[in-house]
XYZ file of C-alpha atoms in Angstrom:
573
model
C -16.818 -58.924 -58.886
C -16.733 -62.157 -57.631
C -17.504 -65.380 -59.378
C -18.322 -68.717 -57.476
C -18.360 -71.901 -59.065
C -21.445 -74.020 -58.560
C -19.520 -77.075 -56.655
C -20.390 -77.348 -53.185
C -17.325 -79.191 -52.165
C -15.096 -76.560 -53.650
C -16.024 -73.143 -52.409
C -13.164 -71.300 -54.365
C -13.718 -67.566 -54.965
C -12.435 -66.172 -58.157
C -12.427 -62.879 -59.533
C -14.846 -62.294 -62.440
C -12.935 -61.109 -65.825
C -14.548 -58.227 -67.509
C -15.407 -60.149 -70.201
C -18.502 -62.632 -70.286
C -16.362 -65.498 -71.335
C -13.751 -67.214 -69.218
C -11.252 -69.407 -70.740
C -12.473 -72.971 -70.758
C -15.957 -72.260 -69.125
C -19.221 -70.942 -70.596
C -21.471 -68.558 -68.483
C -25.153 -68.906 -68.917
C -27.500 -66.161 -69.261
C -29.224 -66.903 -66.215
C -25.976 -66.985 -64.131
C -25.106 -63.989 -66.166
C -28.362 -62.410 -64.558
C -27.998 -63.405 -61.036
C -24.274 -61.915 -61.053
C -25.760 -58.684 -62.374
C -28.231 -58.624 -59.287
C -25.570 -59.556 -56.874
C -23.430 -56.642 -58.253
C -26.256 -54.135 -57.917
C -27.118 -55.267 -54.453
C -23.589 -54.797 -53.266
C -23.347 -51.641 -54.618
C -26.608 -50.514 -52.864
C -25.348 -52.010 -49.429
C -21.975 -50.045 -49.745
C -23.637 -46.700 -50.335
C -26.062 -46.899 -47.501
C -23.012 -47.718 -45.196
C -20.902 -45.165 -46.266
C -23.860 -42.458 -45.701
C -24.582 -44.000 -42.371
C -21.045 -43.293 -41.549
C -20.939 -39.938 -42.923
C -23.815 -39.008 -40.818
C -22.349 -40.515 -37.623
C -18.828 -38.603 -38.148
C -20.654 -35.056 -38.753
C -22.919 -35.503 -35.750
C -20.073 -36.132 -33.345
C -18.013 -33.218 -34.712
C -20.840 -30.906 -34.260
C -21.521 -32.301 -30.527
C -17.818 -31.806 -29.604
C -17.709 -28.450 -30.913
C -20.751 -27.348 -28.996
C -19.571 -28.981 -25.832
C -16.050 -27.292 -26.026
C -17.744 -23.789 -26.370
C -20.205 -24.415 -23.504
C -17.208 -25.670 -21.463
C -14.868 -22.608 -22.042
C -17.523 -20.340 -21.359
C -18.638 -21.773 -18.200
C -15.272 -22.807 -16.851
C -13.076 -20.085 -14.752
C -10.001 -19.282 -16.203
C -7.089 -21.147 -15.037
C -3.986 -18.387 -14.576
C -0.539 -20.151 -14.426
C 0.753 -17.217 -12.219
C 1.287 -16.574 -9.308
C 0.982 -19.532 -7.168
C 0.196 -19.272 -3.384
C 1.042 -22.037 -1.207
C -0.255 -21.904 2.631
C 1.491 -23.135 5.714
C 1.196 -22.671 9.300
C 3.559 -21.411 11.937
C 2.188 -20.986 15.462
C 5.386 -20.881 17.576
C 7.425 -17.686 17.269
C 10.662 -19.412 17.109
C 9.910 -21.969 14.609
C 11.335 -21.556 10.952
C 9.449 -18.715 9.246
C 6.807 -20.661 6.929
C 3.456 -18.712 7.115
C 2.735 -18.213 3.252
C 5.159 -18.398 0.625
C 4.230 -16.111 -2.377
C 5.868 -17.703 -5.585
C 5.732 -15.991 -8.932
C 7.834 -16.961 -11.776
C 8.206 -13.404 -12.841
C 8.156 -11.446 -9.617
C 9.031 -13.718 -6.620
C 11.795 -15.583 -5.863
C 10.808 -18.589 -3.163
C 13.587 -19.427 -0.848
C 13.907 -22.993 1.095
C 14.788 -21.786 4.567
C 17.109 -18.994 5.709
C 16.857 -16.351 8.077
C 14.833 -13.208 6.886
C 13.090 -10.475 8.715
C 9.621 -11.368 9.654
C 7.575 -8.982 7.939
C 4.408 -9.908 6.620
C 0.776 -8.307 5.580
C -2.320 -9.230 7.022
C -5.667 -9.225 5.463
C -8.681 -8.909 7.664
C -11.841 -9.381 6.076
C -15.087 -7.835 7.389
C -18.033 -8.908 5.300
C -19.706 -5.618 5.705
C -19.826 -2.563 3.792
C -17.756 0.661 4.892
C -19.545 3.053 7.026
C -18.909 6.016 4.787
C -18.945 6.144 0.892
C -16.487 8.021 -0.933
C -18.793 8.710 -4.041
C -22.185 7.579 -5.192
C -21.668 4.186 -6.940
C -17.567 4.112 -7.280
C -16.969 2.670 -3.792
C -18.603 -0.797 -4.308
C -16.883 -1.312 -7.746
C -13.386 -0.049 -6.440
C -13.912 -2.386 -3.293
C -14.560 -5.248 -5.347
C -11.469 -4.542 -7.274
C -9.426 -4.470 -4.001
C -11.035 -7.704 -2.796
C -9.675 -9.289 -6.182
C -6.266 -7.859 -5.595
C -5.662 -8.932 -2.052
C -7.550 -12.287 -2.497
C -11.144 -13.905 -2.411
C -13.120 -12.612 0.536
C -13.672 -15.879 3.045
C -15.671 -16.305 6.281
C -16.302 -13.410 8.468
C -13.152 -12.137 10.505
C -10.804 -14.542 8.751
C -7.492 -13.767 7.719
C -5.026 -14.409 4.849
C -1.526 -13.819 5.295
C 1.082 -12.893 2.803
C 4.289 -13.245 3.957
C 8.284 -12.370 3.393
C 9.535 -15.053 5.399
C 10.772 -17.018 2.405
C 11.698 -14.574 -0.076
C 14.584 -12.573 -0.451
C 15.352 -9.062 0.415
C 14.356 -6.499 -1.650
C 16.425 -5.253 -4.261
C 15.837 -1.792 -5.097
C 17.947 -1.506 -8.249
C 16.239 -4.497 -10.162
C 13.267 -3.819 -12.071
C 11.936 -4.806 -15.406
C 9.374 -3.758 -17.892
C 6.353 -6.153 -18.494
C 5.208 -4.459 -22.065
C 2.032 -6.948 -22.199
C 0.432 -6.001 -18.690
C 2.003 -2.284 -18.763
C 3.103 -2.057 -15.293
C 6.236 -2.245 -13.610
C 7.320 -5.559 -12.168
C 9.557 -5.268 -9.365
C 10.975 -8.083 -6.777
C 8.762 -8.657 -3.641
C 6.130 -6.293 -4.880
C 2.686 -7.649 -4.592
C 1.919 -6.287 -7.975
C -1.133 -5.842 -10.237
C -0.983 -9.280 -11.649
C -2.356 -10.484 -8.115
C -5.738 -9.093 -9.186
C -6.907 -12.472 -10.926
C -5.426 -14.903 -8.394
C -6.366 -15.833 -5.095
C -6.261 -18.662 -2.371
C -9.166 -21.260 -2.421
C -11.182 -20.584 0.632
C -12.405 -24.097 0.709
C -8.809 -25.567 0.593
C -7.477 -22.994 2.954
C -10.123 -23.092 5.968
C -7.992 -25.042 8.157
C -4.995 -22.706 7.674
C -7.229 -19.715 8.251
C -8.429 -20.788 11.476
C -4.975 -21.773 12.723
C -3.849 -18.385 11.871
C -6.755 -16.767 13.687
C -5.560 -18.730 16.719
C -2.266 -17.593 16.214
C -3.205 -14.147 16.125
C -4.939 -14.511 19.366
C -2.093 -16.160 21.131
C 0.567 -13.420 19.704
C -1.920 -10.931 21.593
C -1.914 -12.382 25.088
C 0.136 -11.045 27.928
C 1.747 -7.844 26.339
C 0.236 -4.557 28.102
C -0.636 -1.587 25.997
C 2.347 0.592 27.603
C 4.779 -2.211 26.846
C 3.731 -2.460 23.222
C 6.263 -1.824 20.678
C 4.330 0.004 18.119
C 6.605 0.415 15.369
C 6.792 -3.428 15.113
C 3.925 -5.129 13.221
C 1.868 -5.846 9.923
C -0.198 -3.905 7.820
C -3.762 -5.393 7.858
C -6.485 -5.052 5.085
C -9.678 -3.803 6.721
C -12.749 -2.599 4.853
C -13.912 -0.243 7.767
C -11.193 2.061 6.647
C -10.775 4.874 5.951
C -11.919 7.116 9.084
C -12.960 9.537 6.797
C -13.037 10.297 3.085
C -11.360 13.161 0.629
C -15.013 14.220 0.114
C -16.033 14.830 3.739
C -13.213 16.544 4.976
C -12.551 20.396 3.762
C -8.879 20.313 5.091
C -7.022 18.446 2.726
C -4.664 20.201 0.332
C -4.989 19.904 -3.292
C -1.532 17.841 -3.083
C -2.547 15.194 -0.610
C -6.034 14.771 -2.458
C -5.641 12.065 -4.693
C -9.279 10.615 -5.125
C -10.151 14.175 -5.893
C -7.074 14.592 -8.467
C -8.266 11.423 -10.435
C -6.815 8.547 -8.571
C -9.125 5.616 -9.710
C -8.263 3.126 -6.963
C -9.249 3.403 -3.077
C -7.403 0.133 -1.832
C -4.612 2.389 -0.254
C -6.928 3.933 2.040
C -8.085 0.475 3.510
C -5.120 -0.706 5.619
C -4.535 -0.400 9.256
C -1.415 -1.050 11.142
C -1.459 -4.020 13.808
C 1.625 -4.062 16.037
C 2.943 -7.414 16.829
C 2.029 -8.974 20.111
C -0.769 -6.610 21.463
C -4.237 -5.258 20.785
C -4.356 -1.607 20.218
C -7.645 0.522 20.453
C -9.246 2.016 17.491
C -8.702 5.647 17.203
C -11.729 7.407 18.787
C -12.177 10.973 17.534
C -14.336 11.799 20.423
C -12.095 10.533 23.122
C -9.305 12.171 21.334
C -11.070 15.619 21.622
C -11.704 15.230 25.133
C -8.047 14.432 25.848
C -7.357 17.894 23.988
C -10.207 19.906 25.951
C -9.056 23.098 26.814
C -5.363 22.293 25.183
C -3.359 23.139 22.275
C -1.938 20.642 19.925
C 0.595 21.786 17.671
C 2.530 20.418 14.737
C 5.784 22.074 13.874
C 7.770 20.777 10.683
C 7.954 20.331 7.125
C 5.283 19.609 4.636
C 5.370 15.800 5.551
C 4.230 17.352 9.188
C 1.523 19.124 7.453
C 0.600 16.113 5.947
C -0.129 14.714 9.357
C -1.592 17.773 10.636
C -4.450 17.687 7.899
C -4.888 13.993 8.694
C -5.592 14.886 12.362
C -7.830 17.569 11.406
C -9.804 15.249 9.234
C -9.834 12.656 11.795
C -10.981 14.883 14.309
C -14.029 16.219 12.301
C -15.405 12.960 12.170
C -16.797 13.658 15.773
C -17.727 17.197 15.494
C -21.715 17.560 14.994
C -21.404 21.202 13.762
C -18.707 22.163 11.258
C -19.155 25.897 11.629
C -17.909 25.397 15.276
C -14.429 24.596 13.920
C -12.593 27.638 12.224
C -9.473 29.268 11.334
C -8.512 31.904 13.787
C -7.196 34.328 11.249
C -9.713 33.075 8.406
C -7.094 31.738 6.264
C -7.866 29.096 3.859
C -5.541 26.072 3.745
C -3.401 26.661 0.486
C 0.207 25.495 -0.621
C 1.434 29.152 -0.147
C 0.599 29.676 3.538
C 2.070 27.585 5.886
C 0.914 28.381 9.393
C -2.710 27.658 10.469
C -4.451 27.745 13.994
C -7.822 25.975 14.118
C -10.469 26.079 17.005
C -12.701 23.557 18.243
C -15.222 25.813 19.825
C -17.144 23.257 21.674
C -13.890 21.935 23.051
C -11.975 24.925 23.623
C -8.869 23.392 21.919
C -6.933 24.285 18.949
C -5.016 22.129 16.452
C -2.266 24.219 14.748
C 0.530 23.832 12.256
C 3.847 25.948 11.741
C 5.910 25.577 9.063
C 9.742 25.159 9.496
C 11.844 23.030 6.909
C 14.936 22.639 9.363
C 13.786 23.699 12.664
C 16.645 26.372 12.595
C 16.963 29.618 11.050
C 16.882 29.972 7.316
C 18.972 33.165 6.658
C 21.340 34.806 3.955
C 24.851 35.881 4.425
C 27.316 37.669 2.496
C 30.247 35.658 0.346
C 32.114 37.860 -1.773
C 30.214 40.238 -3.386
C 26.771 38.251 -2.987
C 24.372 37.358 -0.529
C 23.609 33.980 -0.708
C 20.975 31.770 1.407
C 22.423 29.990 4.523
C 21.324 27.835 7.194
C 21.909 28.900 10.854
C 22.417 25.712 12.590
C 23.285 27.242 15.829
C 19.855 29.171 15.916
C 16.263 27.925 16.389
C 13.810 28.936 13.503
C 12.354 32.674 14.054
C 8.681 31.131 14.227
C 9.679 29.478 17.699
C 7.771 31.919 19.664
C 4.347 30.293 18.331
C 5.252 26.840 19.679
C 5.609 28.200 23.482
C 3.139 27.168 25.676
C 1.428 24.189 23.548
C 0.186 21.114 25.702
C 1.120 18.718 22.723
C 4.088 19.533 20.447
C 4.709 17.251 17.601
C 7.960 18.060 15.708
C 9.633 16.629 12.805
C 12.658 17.543 10.405
C 14.455 15.182 7.803
C 12.737 15.781 4.573
C 15.035 18.676 3.439
C 18.102 17.393 4.931
C 19.432 16.381 1.560
C 22.503 17.317 -0.489
C 20.232 18.577 -3.281
C 18.083 20.934 -0.926
C 21.189 22.229 1.108
C 23.449 22.887 -1.834
C 25.624 19.810 -1.353
C 26.694 21.804 1.873
C 28.909 24.142 0.299
C 28.846 27.484 1.587
C 25.577 26.759 2.918
C 25.876 25.830 6.908
C 26.299 28.802 9.199
C 27.485 29.108 12.730
C 27.865 32.772 14.249
C 29.316 34.974 11.566
C 31.368 31.771 9.834
C 29.905 30.086 6.935
C 31.077 26.803 6.537
C 32.720 26.420 2.657
C 31.693 22.604 2.996
C 29.758 20.537 5.727
C 28.353 16.963 5.363
C 24.488 16.994 5.756
C 24.913 14.447 8.701
C 27.065 16.816 10.731
C 24.830 19.681 10.078
C 21.708 17.705 10.913
C 23.291 16.889 14.333
C 24.150 20.570 15.058
C 20.670 21.403 14.009
C 18.847 18.909 16.265
C 21.568 20.096 19.035
C 20.047 23.593 18.711
C 16.398 22.368 18.847
C 17.010 20.338 21.795
C 18.489 23.505 23.648
C 15.288 25.281 22.758
C 13.148 22.488 23.983
C 14.889 22.123 27.388
C 15.110 25.742 27.752
C 11.328 26.728 26.797
C 9.026 23.908 27.536
C 7.773 22.995 30.754
C 7.972 19.208 31.061
C 5.054 19.214 33.669
C 2.574 20.812 31.043
C 3.879 19.913 27.667
C 4.304 16.548 26.115
C 6.983 16.566 23.382
C 7.100 14.098 19.978
C 9.399 13.888 17.589
C 8.329 11.951 14.645
C 10.813 9.913 12.475
C 11.797 10.292 8.867
C 9.193 9.271 6.430
C 10.465 7.353 3.478
C 10.416 8.339 -0.254
C 9.654 5.421 -2.798
C 11.075 7.116 -6.033
C 11.921 4.110 -8.649
C 13.953 5.169 -11.698
C 15.055 8.464 -10.325
C 14.544 11.270 -7.934
C 11.786 13.751 -8.145
C 12.901 16.016 -10.506
C 14.644 12.995 -12.785
C 11.853 11.001 -13.675
C 11.347 8.975 -10.392
C 7.972 7.189 -10.207
C 5.623 5.105 -8.122
C 2.434 5.465 -9.836
C 2.332 1.601 -11.083
C 2.104 0.189 -7.179
C -1.533 -0.755 -6.169
C -0.348 -2.647 -3.294
C 2.141 -2.457 -0.411
C 5.417 -3.699 -0.487
C 5.886 -7.465 0.909
C 9.454 -6.829 2.165
C 11.539 -3.647 2.695
C 15.056 -2.578 2.363
C 16.283 -0.203 5.181
C 17.987 2.692 3.589
C 21.000 4.377 5.305
C 19.810 7.922 4.686
C 16.725 7.497 7.057
C 18.323 5.144 9.303
C 21.223 7.769 9.946
C 18.868 10.483 10.492
C 16.743 8.533 13.044
C 19.819 7.315 14.743
C 21.132 11.007 15.212
C 17.467 12.160 16.505
C 17.369 9.364 19.087
C 20.761 10.092 20.333
C 20.012 13.666 20.752
C 16.843 13.016 22.408
C 18.378 10.726 25.260
C 20.721 13.510 25.998
C 18.001 15.894 26.647
C 16.373 16.685 30.191
C 12.774 17.139 28.848
C 11.181 13.848 28.153
C 10.782 13.513 24.227
C 8.813 10.489 22.995
C 10.233 9.469 19.488
C 7.554 8.599 17.471
C 8.859 5.952 14.924
C 6.839 5.454 11.660
C 9.936 4.887 9.127
C 9.652 1.174 9.266
C 5.831 0.990 8.903
C 5.639 3.543 6.218
C 8.233 1.641 4.206
C 6.026 -0.823 3.087
C 3.319 1.667 1.650
C 4.618 2.477 -1.680
C 1.233 2.583 -2.939
C 0.067 5.329 -0.824
C 1.751 8.221 -2.326
C 0.149 10.855 -4.697
C 2.400 9.846 -7.425
C 0.862 11.279 -10.561
C -2.308 12.487 -8.444
C -0.810 15.253 -6.554
C -2.656 17.818 -8.341
C -5.196 18.749 -11.167
C -3.535 19.642 -14.193
C -4.614 23.467 -15.435
C -7.215 23.529 -18.350
C -5.393 22.922 -21.614
C -2.242 21.785 -20.432
C -0.900 18.266 -19.826
C 0.701 17.319 -16.374
C 4.239 17.981 -15.932
C 5.114 14.311 -15.341
C 6.753 14.989 -12.248
C 5.588 12.492 -9.519
C 5.266 12.913 -5.812
C 6.426 9.736 -4.119
C 7.330 11.639 -0.915
C 4.095 13.076 0.436
C 0.917 10.629 1.249
C -2.325 10.836 -0.288
C -5.108 11.416 2.479
C -7.029 9.583 3.757
C -4.023 7.412 4.111
C -0.907 6.401 6.002
C -0.562 9.667 8.108
C -3.912 8.808 9.687
C -1.856 5.717 11.076
C 0.962 7.977 12.393
C -1.925 9.878 14.144
C -3.458 6.549 15.488
C 0.019 5.961 17.338
C 0.130 9.313 18.557
C -3.260 8.667 20.074
C -2.239 5.500 21.585
C 0.829 7.633 23.082
C -1.667 10.024 24.437
C -3.659 7.202 25.862
C -0.849 5.496 27.317
C -0.012 8.966 29.222
C -3.290 9.460 30.436
C -3.443 5.925 31.740
C -0.219 6.301 33.818
C -1.435 9.898 35.102
C -4.545 8.210 36.493
C -2.465 5.479 37.921
C -0.401 8.087 39.680
C -3.266 9.881 41.081
C -5.033 6.926 42.141
């Protein structure tokens, strides 16, 4: 309490002692009453101020809490990874700088350096696909793909994901991300891209420049001069050309969607060769080119993959499916390897004949036993079926491995001699020489167009097909590839043999473009597990889902045939 002496000139303030008497002073009753009133008034003022302050603080806290909840719900999540930065490079000779994808976990950005100019384009058409895979599933799956490759922007715009500024792919580095449950790999555009995308508003200038660059690239190169094997994968919503539900010719092993694969983004990529525009596959025009002719695929199960793709692509132009039939009433199964389908309205056939090596698989006696051998000096016994074809598409490489050829020990045979040991490359060269001799002898170059398709790459990681190898986690194409010696050597040998032939043979190079497509294999969806049994766990990272990559091989085949037709018309004129 405070006590003020009643002297106007001396406004000193002293604390009032608790007793009613101060030394040397006498407090009157009236003064004591005034002091009591002043004490009560002071207590009342303090209580009111404290109450008002408490109410103000509580209201502020409540307002901040409500505002924070509203802001968290309404604002989009900000993800720290990955980060995409956009740059423009219109001149082909300038330093690579299209777009750098930097991700602290998956990618390593480099400031310059000479790296292969490989990239993935994303062409976005703001329209629905012409055909639906299944009721209600396409739109949701397509939306997932949109999130994966980035937000859709203006019609006919492009987004480029380039590998110009990243290191070459290290096939041996991989790390597990336990929280995401997916395999992380260097230079793979992985599933963590699902929720990240460039801002369309910020990148509109870059996108327009890219459109201009694309037009500039495609000027001045004629179709016959175009290198079809060099280019980019372009995301295109108008793909696929058919569906696995609409085509009755897809083997169970290639029917990934029918076997439960939930995504469909792997179907929606088209190949765009660099520097030239290519015509879109036209099934009606292809059938007209085949009118009255035989198109024959000869090779292993990868060539069967391509043959089934061609059958599906051609069926899109057939009005009456009953007028397409197998001449021997065979159903497509894994057990049978020879098929001849007739398109009655066009009087043509599209055929497939299985041969793993193009040369004769035989047996020979070694000691007391007869063992399997490969007669690398003798053509396959089914070669009589190949004769008379108008278009022949050969392949061989998939089976030429140490595992499938018993490591070359007592396996390769020439005449009556079985080589105790022969390396696979030497045997492959001898076998292709045998094949080339057969073609030069039995194929009429004036009637028949001959193709040899290059090796199709596998994408096993963490092992081989029989030792835990896998590729299931991949949902997007690789952003860069590393050429493997196995496929390069086989292709080099094939090209060398072809150059020495008297019969013109077109080398259909699909190796590099297919190397990006780790996402397009059947992986764990290569078949339906039997009832009551779980899957064997073996993944197929060699063959290809249909629709898928083999459709692109057939598009390139179609372009080669168009070139040939244009050249023939030019000569006739």
